[in-house]
Amino acid sequence: QLQLQESGPGLVKPSETLSLTCAVSGVSISGPTSYCDWIRQTPGKGLEWIGTIYPDGTTSYTPSLQRRVTISVDSSNSRYTLRLTSVTAADTAVYYCARHSLSALSGVDFWGRGTLVTVSS
Amino acid sequence: QSVLTQPPSASATPGQRVTISCSGSHSNYVYWYQQFPGAAPKLLIYANSQRPSGVPDRFSGSRSGTSASLAISGLRSEDEAYYHCAGWDDTLNAPVFGGGTKLTVL
């Protein structure tokens, strides 16, 4: 059974770099029929797609964060990493990793439990 | 400000049918997620009207033009949650979301 578990520091200071990890177990989400999305949720803006890493390692990011965000994967242990530099209070959110399935048009069909990140000095 | 537009709230009494709207989607498919406070979103409807295994048939989705609707019939107290719609941005090649609707079961 697929499990996605996000982890990282709950508190980050302004201007610092946020680094989160998503541990995948049970089922691979990197293959011909699925890939990994990072999505965040803030009270004011709802759900926001951050970026995607495809099975071939290529990435795509939302334009508003493109200069600050990097998504990578360690395939040897099925861990995905999100790095966001120069954070501000506006980056305070719950961060989710999720599986995007290409099977039967299922879309983003499974989410991790999310991890709350607060940006504050 | 979200790409797709949903009403911020909806309410109904147990046993009733309630619908939640989502407008502004230009993609072929709309998705619906159910989210309880403190929990992750759960896929409820995909490809406009398909239910994943395990989702009761009390939940149904429909699509008309750039609008979509989620209907919940035979409303139960445990349906009280947030409901989010999602579509697809062909330019970004990425999902886009509505602002979410808080459903209250009176």
mmCIF file of C-alpha atoms in Angstrom:
data_model
loop_
_atom_site.group_PDB
_atom_site.id
_atom_site.type_symbol
_atom_site.label_atom_id
_atom_site.label_comp_id
_atom_site.label_asym_id
_atom_site.label_seq_id
_atom_site.Cartn_x
_atom_site.Cartn_y
_atom_site.Cartn_z
ATOM 1 C CA GLN A 1 0.000 0.000 0.000
ATOM 2 C CA LEU A 2 1.344 3.374 -0.999
ATOM 3 C CA GLN A 3 2.543 5.682 1.739
ATOM 4 C CA LEU A 4 3.946 9.167 1.341
ATOM 5 C CA GLN A 5 5.525 10.800 4.380
ATOM 6 C CA GLU A 6 6.723 14.377 4.323
ATOM 7 C CA SER A 7 9.248 15.576 6.862
ATOM 8 C CA GLY A 8 11.263 18.675 7.579
ATOM 9 C CA PRO A 9 11.718 21.547 10.003
ATOM 10 C CA GLY A 10 8.483 22.981 11.263
ATOM 11 C CA LEU A 11 10.025 26.425 11.660
ATOM 12 C CA VAL A 12 12.265 28.282 9.244
ATOM 13 C CA LYS A 13 13.641 31.803 9.575
ATOM 14 C CA PRO A 14 12.997 34.398 6.887
ATOM 15 C CA SER A 15 15.590 34.453 4.091
ATOM 16 C CA GLU A 16 16.737 30.912 4.906
ATOM 17 C CA THR A 17 16.303 27.770 2.812
ATOM 18 C CA LEU A 18 13.485 25.322 3.416
ATOM 19 C CA SER A 19 14.230 21.685 2.729
ATOM 20 C CA LEU A 20 11.567 18.983 2.868
ATOM 21 C CA THR A 21 11.716 15.268 2.189
ATOM 22 C CA CYS A 22 9.016 12.921 0.988
ATOM 23 C CA ALA A 23 9.607 9.254 1.749
ATOM 24 C CA VAL A 24 7.758 6.859 -0.519
ATOM 25 C CA SER A 25 7.000 3.314 0.508
ATOM 26 C CA GLY A 26 4.782 0.492 -0.623
ATOM 27 C CA VAL A 27 4.516 1.415 -4.287
ATOM 28 C CA SER A 28 6.834 3.354 -6.572
ATOM 29 C CA ILE A 29 5.443 6.643 -7.806
ATOM 30 C CA SER A 30 8.153 7.121 -10.376
ATOM 31 C CA GLY A 31 7.371 5.071 -13.390
ATOM 32 C CA PRO A 32 5.666 5.115 -16.713
ATOM 33 C CA THR A 33 2.248 5.762 -15.205
ATOM 34 C CA SER A 34 2.923 8.157 -12.345
ATOM 35 C CA TYR A 35 5.155 10.913 -11.060
ATOM 36 C CA CYS A 36 5.591 13.169 -8.043
ATOM 37 C CA ASP A 37 3.997 16.555 -7.430
ATOM 38 C CA TRP A 38 4.649 18.969 -4.584
ATOM 39 C CA ILE A 39 1.636 21.039 -3.564
ATOM 40 C CA ARG A 40 1.177 23.473 -0.716
ATOM 41 C CA GLN A 41 -1.849 24.797 1.113
ATOM 42 C CA THR A 42 -2.207 28.161 2.770
ATOM 43 C CA PRO A 43 -5.275 29.558 4.500
ATOM 44 C CA GLY A 44 -5.428 32.510 2.163
ATOM 45 C CA LYS A 45 -4.610 30.924 -1.196
ATOM 46 C CA GLY A 46 -5.869 27.383 -0.864
ATOM 47 C CA LEU A 47 -4.041 24.636 -2.731
ATOM 48 C CA GLU A 48 -1.148 25.651 -4.950
ATOM 49 C CA TRP A 49 0.909 23.436 -7.234
ATOM 50 C CA ILE A 50 4.620 23.978 -6.607
ATOM 51 C CA GLY A 51 6.263 21.639 -9.073
ATOM 52 C CA THR A 52 6.678 18.201 -10.555
ATOM 53 C CA ILE A 53 9.501 15.762 -11.061
ATOM 54 C CA TYR A 54 8.969 13.305 -13.880
ATOM 55 C CA PRO A 55 10.314 9.738 -14.051
ATOM 56 C CA ASP A 56 13.177 10.843 -16.312
ATOM 57 C CA GLY A 57 14.258 13.392 -13.702
ATOM 58 C CA THR A 58 13.088 16.470 -15.531
ATOM 59 C CA THR A 59 11.255 19.069 -13.494
ATOM 60 C CA SER A 60 8.629 21.722 -13.936
ATOM 61 C CA TYR A 61 7.840 24.538 -11.509
ATOM 62 C CA THR A 62 5.144 27.114 -11.025
ATOM 63 C CA PRO A 63 6.365 30.431 -12.468
ATOM 64 C CA SER A 64 5.953 32.370 -9.221
ATOM 65 C CA LEU A 65 8.419 30.082 -7.412
ATOM 66 C CA GLN A 66 10.638 28.978 -10.283
ATOM 67 C CA ARG A 67 13.649 31.054 -9.261
ATOM 68 C CA ARG A 68 13.615 29.705 -5.713
ATOM 69 C CA VAL A 69 12.514 26.082 -5.912
ATOM 70 C CA THR A 70 14.274 22.828 -6.702
ATOM 71 C CA ILE A 71 12.776 19.345 -6.664
ATOM 72 C CA SER A 72 15.018 16.309 -6.783
ATOM 73 C CA VAL A 73 14.870 12.578 -6.162
ATOM 74 C CA ASP A 74 17.129 9.963 -4.663
ATOM 75 C CA SER A 75 15.896 6.935 -6.532
ATOM 76 C CA SER A 76 17.997 4.548 -4.478
ATOM 77 C CA ASN A 77 15.780 5.111 -1.455
ATOM 78 C CA SER A 78 12.648 6.595 -3.058
ATOM 79 C CA ARG A 79 13.036 9.965 -1.386
ATOM 80 C CA TYR A 80 11.953 13.203 -2.998
ATOM 81 C CA THR A 81 13.301 16.542 -1.843
ATOM 82 C CA LEU A 82 11.861 20.028 -2.122
ATOM 83 C CA ARG A 83 14.153 23.013 -1.568
ATOM 84 C CA LEU A 84 12.832 26.536 -1.400
ATOM 85 C CA THR A 85 15.303 29.351 -0.951
ATOM 86 C CA SER A 86 14.906 32.858 0.487
ATOM 87 C CA VAL A 87 11.678 32.039 2.262
ATOM 88 C CA THR A 88 9.295 34.679 3.566
ATOM 89 C CA ALA A 89 6.169 34.596 5.677
ATOM 90 C CA ALA A 90 4.201 34.037 2.482
ATOM 91 C CA ASP A 91 5.784 30.582 2.262
ATOM 92 C CA THR A 92 4.131 29.515 5.505
ATOM 93 C CA ALA A 93 1.955 26.572 4.493
ATOM 94 C CA VAL A 94 1.280 22.879 4.741
ATOM 95 C CA TYR A 95 3.442 21.157 2.146
ATOM 96 C CA TYR A 96 2.284 17.931 0.502
ATOM 97 C CA CYS A 97 3.929 15.481 -1.797
ATOM 98 C CA ALA A 98 1.502 13.607 -3.979
ATOM 99 C CA ARG A 99 1.309 10.988 -6.682
ATOM 100 C CA HIS A 100 0.119 12.099 -10.066
ATOM 101 C CA SER A 101 -1.266 9.089 -11.854
ATOM 102 C CA LEU A 102 -1.582 8.845 -15.593
ATOM 103 C CA SER A 103 -3.743 5.746 -15.320
ATOM 104 C CA ALA A 104 -7.375 6.199 -16.277
ATOM 105 C CA LEU A 105 -7.008 9.982 -15.990
ATOM 106 C CA SER A 106 -6.820 9.671 -12.204
ATOM 107 C CA GLY A 107 -4.821 12.859 -11.806
ATOM 108 C CA VAL A 108 -3.344 13.662 -8.402
ATOM 109 C CA ASP A 109 -4.791 10.604 -6.770
ATOM 110 C CA PHE A 110 -2.842 10.153 -3.547
ATOM 111 C CA TRP A 111 -1.423 12.643 -1.083
ATOM 112 C CA GLY A 112 0.916 12.456 1.841
ATOM 113 C CA ARG A 113 -0.296 13.716 5.197
ATOM 114 C CA GLY A 114 1.550 16.981 4.723
ATOM 115 C CA THR A 115 3.961 18.897 6.916
ATOM 116 C CA LEU A 116 3.370 22.363 8.317
ATOM 117 C CA VAL A 117 6.121 24.866 7.756
ATOM 118 C CA THR A 118 6.057 28.209 9.514
ATOM 119 C CA VAL A 119 8.379 30.985 8.404
ATOM 120 C CA SER A 120 9.121 33.249 11.334
ATOM 121 C CA SER A 121 12.060 34.782 13.129
ATOM 122 C CA GLN B 1 -6.536 33.976 -5.464
ATOM 123 C CA SER B 2 -7.390 30.568 -6.889
ATOM 124 C CA VAL B 3 -7.688 29.786 -10.591
ATOM 125 C CA LEU B 4 -11.026 27.992 -10.218
ATOM 126 C CA THR B 5 -13.967 29.542 -8.383
ATOM 127 C CA GLN B 6 -15.904 27.777 -5.667
ATOM 128 C CA PRO B 7 -18.340 29.122 -3.086
ATOM 129 C CA PRO B 8 -16.543 29.447 0.248
ATOM 130 C CA SER B 9 -19.288 27.635 2.101
ATOM 131 C CA ALA B 10 -22.327 25.409 1.729
ATOM 132 C CA SER B 11 -24.695 23.818 4.178
ATOM 133 C CA ALA B 12 -27.554 21.348 4.324
ATOM 134 C CA THR B 13 -29.281 19.047 6.772
ATOM 135 C CA PRO B 14 -28.774 15.301 7.049
ATOM 136 C CA GLY B 15 -30.502 13.343 4.334
ATOM 137 C CA GLN B 16 -30.627 16.262 1.922
ATOM 138 C CA ARG B 17 -28.806 16.627 -1.373
ATOM 139 C CA VAL B 18 -26.237 19.379 -1.699
ATOM 140 C CA THR B 19 -24.292 20.571 -4.710
ATOM 141 C CA ILE B 20 -21.015 22.462 -4.811
ATOM 142 C CA SER B 21 -20.063 24.368 -7.923
ATOM 143 C CA CYS B 22 -16.700 24.971 -9.535
ATOM 144 C CA SER B 23 -16.282 27.389 -12.409
ATOM 145 C CA GLY B 24 -13.493 28.496 -14.680
ATOM 146 C CA SER B 25 -12.051 25.187 -15.831
ATOM 147 C CA HIS B 26 -10.937 25.073 -19.454
ATOM 148 C CA SER B 27 -9.427 21.627 -19.165
ATOM 149 C CA ASN B 28 -11.123 18.443 -20.296
ATOM 150 C CA TYR B 29 -11.355 17.010 -16.818
ATOM 151 C CA VAL B 30 -12.270 18.214 -13.356
ATOM 152 C CA TYR B 31 -11.379 16.508 -10.103
ATOM 153 C CA TRP B 32 -12.859 16.750 -6.626
ATOM 154 C CA TYR B 33 -11.143 16.218 -3.290
ATOM 155 C CA GLN B 34 -12.516 15.834 0.211
ATOM 156 C CA GLN B 35 -10.412 17.155 3.071
ATOM 157 C CA PHE B 36 -11.001 16.921 6.804
ATOM 158 C CA PRO B 37 -9.236 19.404 9.116
ATOM 159 C CA GLY B 38 -5.656 18.381 9.696
ATOM 160 C CA ALA B 39 -5.780 15.658 7.054
ATOM 161 C CA ALA B 40 -4.622 15.317 3.464
ATOM 162 C CA PRO B 41 -7.000 15.792 0.542
ATOM 163 C CA LYS B 42 -8.579 12.559 -0.661
ATOM 164 C CA LEU B 43 -9.579 12.016 -4.279
ATOM 165 C CA LEU B 44 -13.365 11.843 -4.482
ATOM 166 C CA ILE B 45 -14.132 12.270 -8.197
ATOM 167 C CA TYR B 46 -11.791 12.102 -11.186
ATOM 168 C CA ALA B 47 -12.269 12.777 -14.881
ATOM 169 C CA ASN B 48 -15.441 14.799 -14.189
ATOM 170 C CA SER B 49 -17.640 11.983 -12.938
ATOM 171 C CA GLN B 50 -15.636 8.863 -12.074
ATOM 172 C CA ARG B 51 -15.452 7.586 -8.518
ATOM 173 C CA PRO B 52 -12.331 5.832 -7.219
ATOM 174 C CA SER B 53 -12.858 2.487 -5.596
ATOM 175 C CA GLY B 54 -14.316 2.886 -2.123
ATOM 176 C CA VAL B 55 -16.046 6.218 -2.675
ATOM 177 C CA PRO B 56 -19.784 5.858 -2.008
ATOM 178 C CA ASP B 57 -22.164 6.451 -4.887
ATOM 179 C CA ARG B 58 -23.755 9.222 -2.817
ATOM 180 C CA PHE B 59 -20.992 11.350 -4.331
ATOM 181 C CA SER B 60 -21.324 12.285 -7.979
ATOM 182 C CA GLY B 61 -19.686 14.733 -10.333
ATOM 183 C CA SER B 62 -20.913 16.452 -13.458
ATOM 184 C CA ARG B 63 -19.539 18.879 -16.020
ATOM 185 C CA SER B 64 -21.041 21.492 -18.280
ATOM 186 C CA GLY B 65 -18.813 23.787 -20.296
ATOM 187 C CA THR B 66 -16.315 25.463 -17.997
ATOM 188 C CA SER B 67 -18.338 24.618 -14.903
ATOM 189 C CA ALA B 68 -18.495 21.494 -12.815
ATOM 190 C CA SER B 69 -20.515 20.346 -9.850
ATOM 191 C CA LEU B 70 -20.128 17.912 -7.008
ATOM 192 C CA ALA B 71 -23.359 16.498 -5.650
ATOM 193 C CA ILE B 72 -23.733 14.680 -2.371
ATOM 194 C CA SER B 73 -27.020 12.919 -1.793
ATOM 195 C CA GLY B 74 -28.286 11.439 1.453
ATOM 196 C CA LEU B 75 -26.053 13.839 3.347
ATOM 197 C CA ARG B 76 -24.461 12.528 6.532
ATOM 198 C CA SER B 77 -22.792 14.298 9.415
ATOM 199 C CA GLU B 78 -19.478 12.677 8.473
ATOM 200 C CA ASP B 79 -19.599 14.471 5.107
ATOM 201 C CA GLU B 80 -18.820 17.733 6.892
ATOM 202 C CA ALA B 81 -15.474 18.681 5.374
ATOM 203 C CA TYR B 82 -13.759 20.907 2.856
ATOM 204 C CA TYR B 83 -14.239 20.096 -0.822
ATOM 205 C CA HIS B 84 -11.760 21.231 -3.458
ATOM 206 C CA CYS B 85 -12.101 21.123 -7.211
ATOM 207 C CA ALA B 86 -9.140 20.886 -9.555
ATOM 208 C CA GLY B 87 -8.540 21.187 -13.246
ATOM 209 C CA TRP B 88 -5.535 21.279 -15.517
ATOM 210 C CA ASP B 89 -3.499 24.118 -16.935
ATOM 211 C CA ASP B 90 -2.270 23.052 -20.366
ATOM 212 C CA THR B 91 0.286 25.874 -20.475
ATOM 213 C CA LEU B 92 1.885 24.996 -17.162
ATOM 214 C CA ASN B 93 1.172 21.286 -17.626
ATOM 215 C CA ALA B 94 0.061 21.294 -14.011
ATOM 216 C CA PRO B 95 -3.016 21.004 -11.808
ATOM 217 C CA VAL B 96 -4.899 24.120 -10.784
ATOM 218 C CA PHE B 97 -7.256 24.323 -7.843
ATOM 219 C CA GLY B 98 -10.320 26.062 -6.548
ATOM 220 C CA GLY B 99 -10.305 27.853 -3.214
ATOM 221 C CA GLY B 100 -12.253 25.093 -1.477
ATOM 222 C CA THR B 101 -15.782 24.942 -0.077
ATOM 223 C CA LYS B 102 -16.504 24.265 3.565
ATOM 224 C CA LEU B 103 -19.532 22.017 3.814
ATOM 225 C CA THR B 104 -21.482 22.198 7.054
ATOM 226 C CA VAL B 105 -24.028 19.555 7.919
ATOM 227 C CA LEU B 106 -26.598 21.330 10.063
#
